[in-house]
């Protein structure tokens, strides 16, 4: 409302306009006329010797308007006011205002009559007095003063609407959650993604806010907590799909079809009526993307649009840690001449990444069912397979 406030203040406080003048705020009910008028009065009233606010509304009587007015500007008791005739009231209003430089607000004026009733008793000492009218109808201010500047309030833009709605939705818990992300965009988007699956439920947001331990924000732990929370919130099937990212090298972009093929082969994808497994898996991926846990990458530079995806390296760390904990998958990056490090006999899924082909004693891993390898060099793929067969 800053622009509107300044415009009205400009008029109210314009020292070159000595004559009493009127300014109006016009717009439908609920548009913010009263709010704006209050704000303006707060800022301007110190510059007037007297300020009066009259709630006019649809049902009013001349007497009640005048008495309301006098109640605010004189020390007359209610009883005394009630005994006064309309003519006496009118005269008292005039007398009281005569020597003043006043600001009068007539809020929510529905018809032109109000002005006809009051204006003859509002003296003009040419000392910069002002009347501010708020109304739904343009003809009210036109009748009051055809030269009166009108401020027609506008509706909020899409962005402003969203800002206001989200402020109102969960004012405290929402702000608290945002603050505790420590200004880190990754934490904000992941947490936002998580909250978007909760719908606008205050209870759910509160639970999220309470789950996080905030004290440790300095070392980025909060971020990890937030990421872990988002992971914990995933449905079981999505957890498996997400953990599978640990099998990829860090910052690796995997082709979406390839990834989906792997999920399906692993049996992570449930069979839904009328859908292929791949279609269902595509939904899973979409949900992870929506939760901002997976980033979709589209490369349109070549003749075929290449769609792949990856996860943030902090999330990758999370998957690796979680894998270790639950024994879901063992992922090893192998440097130069190092070999495969000691493998636990319970390993079911193994992913190796490096620049060489590797060997290990397959008897040490009798439960192995999945073997993924990422070779960062040109090798003879047949040789790798022969090694693989010989190994078992
Ligand atoms: N720009 C704004 N920003 C935030 N809230 C607003 C804004 N304008 C109006 N409101 C809110 O909308 C409601 C209606 O405003 P109000 O001033 O009473 O409208 P009007 O007087 O035009 O009928 C109030 O609760 C007010 O706080
Ligand atoms: Mg109003």
mmCIF file of N, CA and C in Angstrom, residues 105-157:
data_model
loop_
_atom_site.group_PDB
_atom_site.id
_atom_site.type_symbol
_atom_site.label_atom_id
_atom_site.label_comp_id
_atom_site.label_asym_id
_atom_site.label_seq_id
_atom_site.Cartn_x
_atom_site.Cartn_y
_atom_site.Cartn_z
ATOM 1 N N UNK A 105 -12.141 11.882 8.805
ATOM 2 C CA UNK A 105 -12.309 10.713 7.942
ATOM 3 C C UNK A 105 -13.761 10.275 8.023
ATOM 4 N N UNK A 106 -14.396 10.119 6.885
ATOM 5 C CA UNK A 106 -15.745 9.540 6.854
ATOM 6 C C UNK A 106 -15.593 8.184 6.193
ATOM 7 N N UNK A 107 -15.632 7.156 7.029
ATOM 8 C CA UNK A 107 -15.324 5.824 6.506
ATOM 9 C C UNK A 107 -16.589 5.108 6.062
ATOM 10 N N UNK A 108 -16.509 4.551 4.880
ATOM 11 C CA UNK A 108 -17.587 3.736 4.317
ATOM 12 C C UNK A 108 -18.882 4.520 4.132
ATOM 13 N N UNK A 109 -18.795 5.514 3.279
ATOM 14 C CA UNK A 109 -19.961 6.338 2.978
ATOM 15 C C UNK A 109 -20.740 5.717 1.822
ATOM 16 N N UNK A 110 -22.011 5.413 2.040
ATOM 17 C CA UNK A 110 -22.790 4.738 1.002
ATOM 18 C C UNK A 110 -23.571 5.706 0.120
ATOM 19 N N UNK A 111 -23.962 6.855 0.672
ATOM 20 C CA UNK A 111 -24.711 7.731 -0.244
ATOM 21 C C UNK A 111 -24.352 9.203 -0.076
ATOM 22 N N UNK A 112 -24.740 9.953 -1.083
ATOM 23 C CA UNK A 112 -24.337 11.360 -1.187
ATOM 24 C C UNK A 112 -24.899 12.219 -0.067
ATOM 25 N N UNK A 113 -26.023 11.766 0.499
ATOM 26 C CA UNK A 113 -26.695 12.508 1.563
ATOM 27 C C UNK A 113 -25.747 12.871 2.714
ATOM 28 N N UNK A 114 -24.860 11.945 3.034
ATOM 29 C CA UNK A 114 -23.974 12.149 4.180
ATOM 30 C C UNK A 114 -23.216 13.457 4.034
ATOM 31 N N UNK A 115 -22.741 13.675 2.847
ATOM 32 C CA UNK A 115 -21.996 14.914 2.601
ATOM 33 C C UNK A 115 -22.902 16.124 2.756
ATOM 34 N N UNK A 116 -24.115 16.008 2.242
ATOM 35 C CA UNK A 116 -25.072 17.110 2.339
ATOM 36 C C UNK A 116 -25.371 17.424 3.805
ATOM 37 N N UNK A 117 -25.437 16.385 4.629
ATOM 38 C CA UNK A 117 -25.734 16.581 6.046
ATOM 39 C C UNK A 117 -24.575 17.273 6.761
ATOM 40 N N UNK A 118 -23.362 16.804 6.504
ATOM 41 C CA UNK A 118 -22.222 17.265 7.310
ATOM 42 C C UNK A 118 -21.515 18.505 6.779
ATOM 43 N N UNK A 119 -21.371 18.595 5.473
ATOM 44 C CA UNK A 119 -20.448 19.607 4.946
ATOM 45 C C UNK A 119 -20.783 21.052 5.329
ATOM 46 N N UNK A 120 -22.071 21.439 5.439
ATOM 47 C CA UNK A 120 -22.312 22.844 5.799
ATOM 48 C C UNK A 120 -21.763 23.199 7.178
ATOM 49 N N UNK A 121 -21.436 22.153 7.974
ATOM 50 C CA UNK A 121 -20.991 22.442 9.343
ATOM 51 C C UNK A 121 -19.490 22.227 9.512
ATOM 52 N N UNK A 122 -18.851 22.061 8.372
ATOM 53 C CA UNK A 122 -17.395 21.922 8.408
ATOM 54 C C UNK A 122 -16.794 23.217 7.883
ATOM 55 N N UNK A 123 -16.362 24.081 8.777
ATOM 56 C CA UNK A 123 -15.886 25.403 8.342
ATOM 57 C C UNK A 123 -14.615 25.311 7.501
ATOM 58 N N UNK A 124 -14.453 26.339 6.709
ATOM 59 C CA UNK A 124 -13.199 26.386 5.942
ATOM 60 C C UNK A 124 -12.432 27.652 6.310
ATOM 61 N N UNK A 125 -11.473 27.492 7.164
ATOM 62 C CA UNK A 125 -10.683 28.655 7.591
ATOM 63 C C UNK A 125 -9.475 28.831 6.689
ATOM 64 N N UNK A 126 -9.487 28.124 5.587
ATOM 65 C CA UNK A 126 -8.370 28.169 4.628
ATOM 66 C C UNK A 126 -7.039 27.930 5.337
ATOM 67 N N UNK A 127 -7.043 26.904 6.141
ATOM 68 C CA UNK A 127 -5.820 26.572 6.887
ATOM 69 C C UNK A 127 -5.387 25.131 6.626
ATOM 70 N N UNK A 128 -5.775 24.608 5.487
ATOM 71 C CA UNK A 128 -5.305 23.279 5.102
ATOM 72 C C UNK A 128 -6.081 22.117 5.700
ATOM 73 N N UNK A 129 -7.312 22.362 6.117
ATOM 74 C CA UNK A 129 -8.118 21.262 6.660
ATOM 75 C C UNK A 129 -8.493 20.287 5.545
ATOM 76 N N UNK A 130 -8.682 19.027 5.950
ATOM 77 C CA UNK A 130 -8.938 17.989 4.943
ATOM 78 C C UNK A 130 -10.029 17.032 5.375
ATOM 79 N N UNK A 131 -10.721 16.496 4.378
ATOM 80 C CA UNK A 131 -11.694 15.442 4.636
ATOM 81 C C UNK A 131 -11.312 14.251 3.777
ATOM 82 N N UNK A 132 -11.258 13.099 4.405
ATOM 83 C CA UNK A 132 -10.947 11.872 3.654
ATOM 84 C C UNK A 132 -12.179 10.975 3.676
ATOM 85 N N UNK A 133 -12.646 10.633 2.491
ATOM 86 C CA UNK A 133 -13.852 9.793 2.406
ATOM 87 C C UNK A 133 -13.474 8.426 1.841
ATOM 88 N N UNK A 134 -13.977 7.373 2.436
ATOM 89 C CA UNK A 134 -13.846 6.084 1.760
ATOM 90 C C UNK A 134 -15.243 5.628 1.366
ATOM 91 N N UNK A 135 -15.349 5.095 0.184
ATOM 92 C CA UNK A 135 -16.681 4.735 -0.322
ATOM 93 C C UNK A 135 -16.591 3.696 -1.424
ATOM 94 N N UNK A 136 -17.703 3.006 -1.651
ATOM 95 C CA UNK A 136 -17.748 2.046 -2.762
ATOM 96 C C UNK A 136 -18.167 2.716 -4.060
ATOM 97 N N UNK A 137 -18.777 3.910 -3.928
ATOM 98 C CA UNK A 137 -19.384 4.507 -5.114
ATOM 99 C C UNK A 137 -18.728 5.814 -5.513
ATOM 100 N N UNK A 138 -18.385 5.889 -6.760
ATOM 101 C CA UNK A 138 -17.711 7.076 -7.274
ATOM 102 C C UNK A 138 -18.577 8.320 -7.165
ATOM 103 N N UNK A 139 -19.905 8.153 -7.219
ATOM 104 C CA UNK A 139 -20.732 9.365 -7.215
ATOM 105 C C UNK A 139 -20.733 10.070 -5.858
ATOM 106 N N UNK A 140 -20.325 9.379 -4.796
ATOM 107 C CA UNK A 140 -20.262 10.042 -3.486
ATOM 108 C C UNK A 140 -19.212 11.159 -3.492
ATOM 109 N N UNK A 141 -17.975 10.845 -3.830
ATOM 110 C CA UNK A 141 -16.986 11.938 -3.844
ATOM 111 C C UNK A 141 -17.266 12.971 -4.927
ATOM 112 N N UNK A 142 -17.859 12.562 -6.043
ATOM 113 C CA UNK A 142 -18.174 13.540 -7.094
ATOM 114 C C UNK A 142 -19.133 14.581 -6.557
ATOM 115 N N UNK A 143 -20.111 14.118 -5.737
ATOM 116 C CA UNK A 143 -21.081 15.054 -5.188
ATOM 117 C C UNK A 143 -20.405 15.940 -4.149
ATOM 118 N N UNK A 144 -19.459 15.355 -3.415
ATOM 119 C CA UNK A 144 -18.806 16.109 -2.350
ATOM 120 C C UNK A 144 -17.976 17.250 -2.925
ATOM 121 N N UNK A 145 -17.229 16.951 -3.923
ATOM 122 C CA UNK A 145 -16.329 17.946 -4.470
ATOM 123 C C UNK A 145 -15.886 17.434 -5.831
ATOM 124 N N UNK A 146 -16.432 18.001 -6.901
ATOM 125 C CA UNK A 146 -16.139 17.451 -8.233
ATOM 126 C C UNK A 146 -14.656 17.476 -8.545
ATOM 127 N N UNK A 147 -13.930 18.372 -7.876
ATOM 128 C CA UNK A 147 -12.495 18.450 -8.177
ATOM 129 C C UNK A 147 -11.683 17.514 -7.284
ATOM 130 N N UNK A 148 -12.382 16.752 -6.441
ATOM 131 C CA UNK A 148 -11.663 15.910 -5.488
ATOM 132 C C UNK A 148 -10.843 14.832 -6.180
ATOM 133 N N UNK A 149 -9.600 14.684 -5.787
ATOM 134 C CA UNK A 149 -8.836 13.586 -6.387
ATOM 135 C C UNK A 149 -9.365 12.251 -5.870
ATOM 136 N N UNK A 150 -9.522 11.315 -6.791
ATOM 137 C CA UNK A 150 -10.022 9.991 -6.436
ATOM 138 C C UNK A 150 -8.873 9.027 -6.422
ATOM 139 N N UNK A 151 -8.871 8.170 -5.445
ATOM 140 C CA UNK A 151 -7.896 7.093 -5.499
ATOM 141 C C UNK A 151 -8.685 5.801 -5.615
ATOM 142 N N UNK A 152 -8.666 5.240 -6.812
ATOM 143 C CA UNK A 152 -9.390 3.979 -6.972
ATOM 144 C C UNK A 152 -8.432 2.853 -6.652
ATOM 145 N N UNK A 153 -8.723 2.137 -5.599
ATOM 146 C CA UNK A 153 -7.837 1.049 -5.191
ATOM 147 C C UNK A 153 -7.893 -0.061 -6.214
ATOM 148 N N UNK A 154 -6.750 -0.678 -6.428
ATOM 149 C CA UNK A 154 -6.711 -1.794 -7.373
ATOM 150 C C UNK A 154 -6.730 -3.109 -6.618
ATOM 151 N N UNK A 155 -6.998 -4.182 -7.364
ATOM 152 C CA UNK A 155 -6.896 -5.522 -6.774
ATOM 153 C C UNK A 155 -5.418 -5.886 -6.695
ATOM 154 N N UNK A 156 -5.099 -6.848 -5.858
ATOM 155 C CA UNK A 156 -3.708 -7.273 -5.737
ATOM 156 C C UNK A 156 -3.287 -8.079 -6.967
ATOM 157 N N UNK A 157 -1.998 -8.007 -7.284
ATOM 158 C CA UNK A 157 -1.467 -8.817 -8.385
ATOM 159 C C UNK A 157 -1.376 -10.266 -7.914
#
